[in-house]
CSV table of C-alpha atoms in Angstrom, one decimal:
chain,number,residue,atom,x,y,z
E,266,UNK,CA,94.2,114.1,114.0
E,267,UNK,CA,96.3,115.7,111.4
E,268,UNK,CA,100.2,114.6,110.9
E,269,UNK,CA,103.0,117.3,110.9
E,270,UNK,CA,105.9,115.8,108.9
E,271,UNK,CA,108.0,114.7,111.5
E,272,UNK,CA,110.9,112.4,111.2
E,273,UNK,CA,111.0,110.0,114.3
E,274,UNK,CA,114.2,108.2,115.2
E,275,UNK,CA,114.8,105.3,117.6
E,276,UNK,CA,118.5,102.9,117.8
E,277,UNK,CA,118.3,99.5,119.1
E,278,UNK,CA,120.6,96.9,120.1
E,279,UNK,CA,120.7,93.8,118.4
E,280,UNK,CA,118.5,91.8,121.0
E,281,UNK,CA,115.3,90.0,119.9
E,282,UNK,CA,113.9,91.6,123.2
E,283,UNK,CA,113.8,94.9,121.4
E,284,UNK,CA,111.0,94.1,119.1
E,285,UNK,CA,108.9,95.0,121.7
E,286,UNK,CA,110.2,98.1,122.7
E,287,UNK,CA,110.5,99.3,119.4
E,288,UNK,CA,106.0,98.4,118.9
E,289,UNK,CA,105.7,99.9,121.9
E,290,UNK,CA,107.5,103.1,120.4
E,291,UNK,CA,105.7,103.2,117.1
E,292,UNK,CA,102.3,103.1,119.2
E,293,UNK,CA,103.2,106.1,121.1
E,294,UNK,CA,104.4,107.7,118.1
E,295,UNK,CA,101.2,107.2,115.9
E,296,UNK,CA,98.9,107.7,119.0
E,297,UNK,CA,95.8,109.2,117.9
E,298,UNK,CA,95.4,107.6,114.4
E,299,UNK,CA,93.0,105.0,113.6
E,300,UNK,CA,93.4,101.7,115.2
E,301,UNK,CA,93.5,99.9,112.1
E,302,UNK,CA,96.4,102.2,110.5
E,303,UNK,CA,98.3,101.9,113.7
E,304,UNK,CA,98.3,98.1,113.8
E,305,UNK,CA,99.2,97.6,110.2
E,306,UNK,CA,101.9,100.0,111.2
E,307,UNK,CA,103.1,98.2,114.1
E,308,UNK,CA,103.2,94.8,111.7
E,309,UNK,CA,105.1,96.0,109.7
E,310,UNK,CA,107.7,97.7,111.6
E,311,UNK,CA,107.8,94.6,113.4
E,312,UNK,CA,108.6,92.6,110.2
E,313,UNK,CA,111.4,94.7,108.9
E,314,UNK,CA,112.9,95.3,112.6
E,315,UNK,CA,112.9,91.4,112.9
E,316,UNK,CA,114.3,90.9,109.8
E,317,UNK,CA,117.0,93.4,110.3
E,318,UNK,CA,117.8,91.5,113.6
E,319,UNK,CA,118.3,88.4,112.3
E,320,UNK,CA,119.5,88.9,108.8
E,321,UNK,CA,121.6,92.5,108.9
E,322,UNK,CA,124.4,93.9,111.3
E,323,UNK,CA,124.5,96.9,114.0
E,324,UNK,CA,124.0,99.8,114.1
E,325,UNK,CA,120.3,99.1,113.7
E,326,UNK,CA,118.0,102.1,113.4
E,327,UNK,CA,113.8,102.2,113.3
E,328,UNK,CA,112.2,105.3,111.8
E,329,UNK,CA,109.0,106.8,111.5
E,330,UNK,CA,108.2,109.4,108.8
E,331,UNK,CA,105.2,111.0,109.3
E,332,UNK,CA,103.0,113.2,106.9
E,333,UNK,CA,99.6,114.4,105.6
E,334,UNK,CA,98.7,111.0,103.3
E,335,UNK,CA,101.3,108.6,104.3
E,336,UNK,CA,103.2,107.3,106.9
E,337,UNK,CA,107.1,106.2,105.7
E,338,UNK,CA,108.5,103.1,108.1
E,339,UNK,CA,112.3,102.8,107.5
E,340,UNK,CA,114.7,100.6,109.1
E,341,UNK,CA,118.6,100.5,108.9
E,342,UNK,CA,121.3,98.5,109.0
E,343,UNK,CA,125.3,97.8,108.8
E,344,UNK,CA,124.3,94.1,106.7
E,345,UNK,CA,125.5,94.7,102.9
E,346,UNK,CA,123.0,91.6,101.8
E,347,UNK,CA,120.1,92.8,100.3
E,348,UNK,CA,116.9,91.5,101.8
E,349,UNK,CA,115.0,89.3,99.7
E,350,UNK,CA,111.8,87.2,100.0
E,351,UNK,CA,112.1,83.5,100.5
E,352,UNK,CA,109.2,81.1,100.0
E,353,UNK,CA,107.3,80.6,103.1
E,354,UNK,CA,108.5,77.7,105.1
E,355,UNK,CA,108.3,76.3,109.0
E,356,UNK,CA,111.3,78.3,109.2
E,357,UNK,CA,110.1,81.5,108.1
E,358,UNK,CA,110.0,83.6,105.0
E,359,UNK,CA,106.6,85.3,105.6
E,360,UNK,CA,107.8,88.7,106.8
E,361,UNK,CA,108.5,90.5,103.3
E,362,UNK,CA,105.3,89.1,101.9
E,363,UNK,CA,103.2,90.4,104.7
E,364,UNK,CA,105.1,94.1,104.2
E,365,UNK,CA,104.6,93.6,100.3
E,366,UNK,CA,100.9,93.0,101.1
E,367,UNK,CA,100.2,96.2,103.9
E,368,UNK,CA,102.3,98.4,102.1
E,369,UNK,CA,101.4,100.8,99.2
E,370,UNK,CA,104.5,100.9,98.6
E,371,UNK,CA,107.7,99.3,99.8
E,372,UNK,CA,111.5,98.4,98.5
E,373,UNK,CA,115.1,98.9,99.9
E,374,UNK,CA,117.9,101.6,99.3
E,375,UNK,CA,121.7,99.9,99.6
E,376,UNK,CA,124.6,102.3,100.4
E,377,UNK,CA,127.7,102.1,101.4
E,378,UNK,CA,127.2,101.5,104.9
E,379,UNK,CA,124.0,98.9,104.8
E,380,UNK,CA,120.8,99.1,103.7
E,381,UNK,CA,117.7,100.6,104.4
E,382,UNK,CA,114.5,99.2,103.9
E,383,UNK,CA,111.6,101.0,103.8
E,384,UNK,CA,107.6,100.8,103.5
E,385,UNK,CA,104.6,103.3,102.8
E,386,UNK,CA,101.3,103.3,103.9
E,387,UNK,CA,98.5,105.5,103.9
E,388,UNK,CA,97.1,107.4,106.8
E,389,UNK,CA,93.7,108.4,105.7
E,390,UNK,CA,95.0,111.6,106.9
E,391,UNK,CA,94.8,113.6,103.6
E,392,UNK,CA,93.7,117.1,104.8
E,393,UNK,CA,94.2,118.2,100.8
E,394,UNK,CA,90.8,120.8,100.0
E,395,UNK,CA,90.3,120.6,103.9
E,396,UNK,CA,88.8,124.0,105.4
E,397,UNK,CA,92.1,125.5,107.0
């Protein structure tokens, strides 16, 4: 399947309960890739969502850029503390690790409004020298 660049959008309250909806929405979205690129996907959207939840403020917002290569995974929010990893604990503190691990790339943009942080990965989908 080759990705069009696409930017896909989707608000969520600040219930827990939406984690679900929102890896529900990024397997619909990225239906038709690989299995294995989809799960990683669905991880790690689920580990910056969370962490948005519990850590930032609303407006929350999840969104999917997709392209030929690689697939950017952003998530928004109102919080003005910058996310940072904590050592792993019964508590917690695995979620920015695991991104840092999936991701090819992945780091945070503050503005004035919140932040946004954000995660790359590759698609396999490189259709570069491909016959058209």
């Amino acid at each position: 399947m080759k990705l069009r660049a696409i930017r896909h959008e989707l608000g969520i309250s600040a219930e827990l309960t939406e984690l679900a909806k929102v890896r529900q929405w990024v397997r619909t979205v990225l239906r038709g890739l690989p299995a294995n690129i989809v799960g990683t996907a669905v991880m790690v959207v689920d580990e910056l969502t969370s962490n948005a939840l519990r850590h930032g403020r609303a407006p929350y917002h999840v969104r999917l850029l997709t392209g030929a290569a690689k697939l950017r995974i952003e998530v928004e929010d109102a919080g003005g503390e910058p996310a940072r990893r904590r050592a792993p604990s019964e508590q917690g503190g695995r979620g920015l690790l695991l991104v840092e691990r999936c991701a090819a790339a992945w780091g945070q943009l503050r503005r004035p409004g919140g932040k946004t942080l954000w995660a790359e990965l590759p698609t396999g989908q490189d259709t570069a020298g491909a016959p058209g």
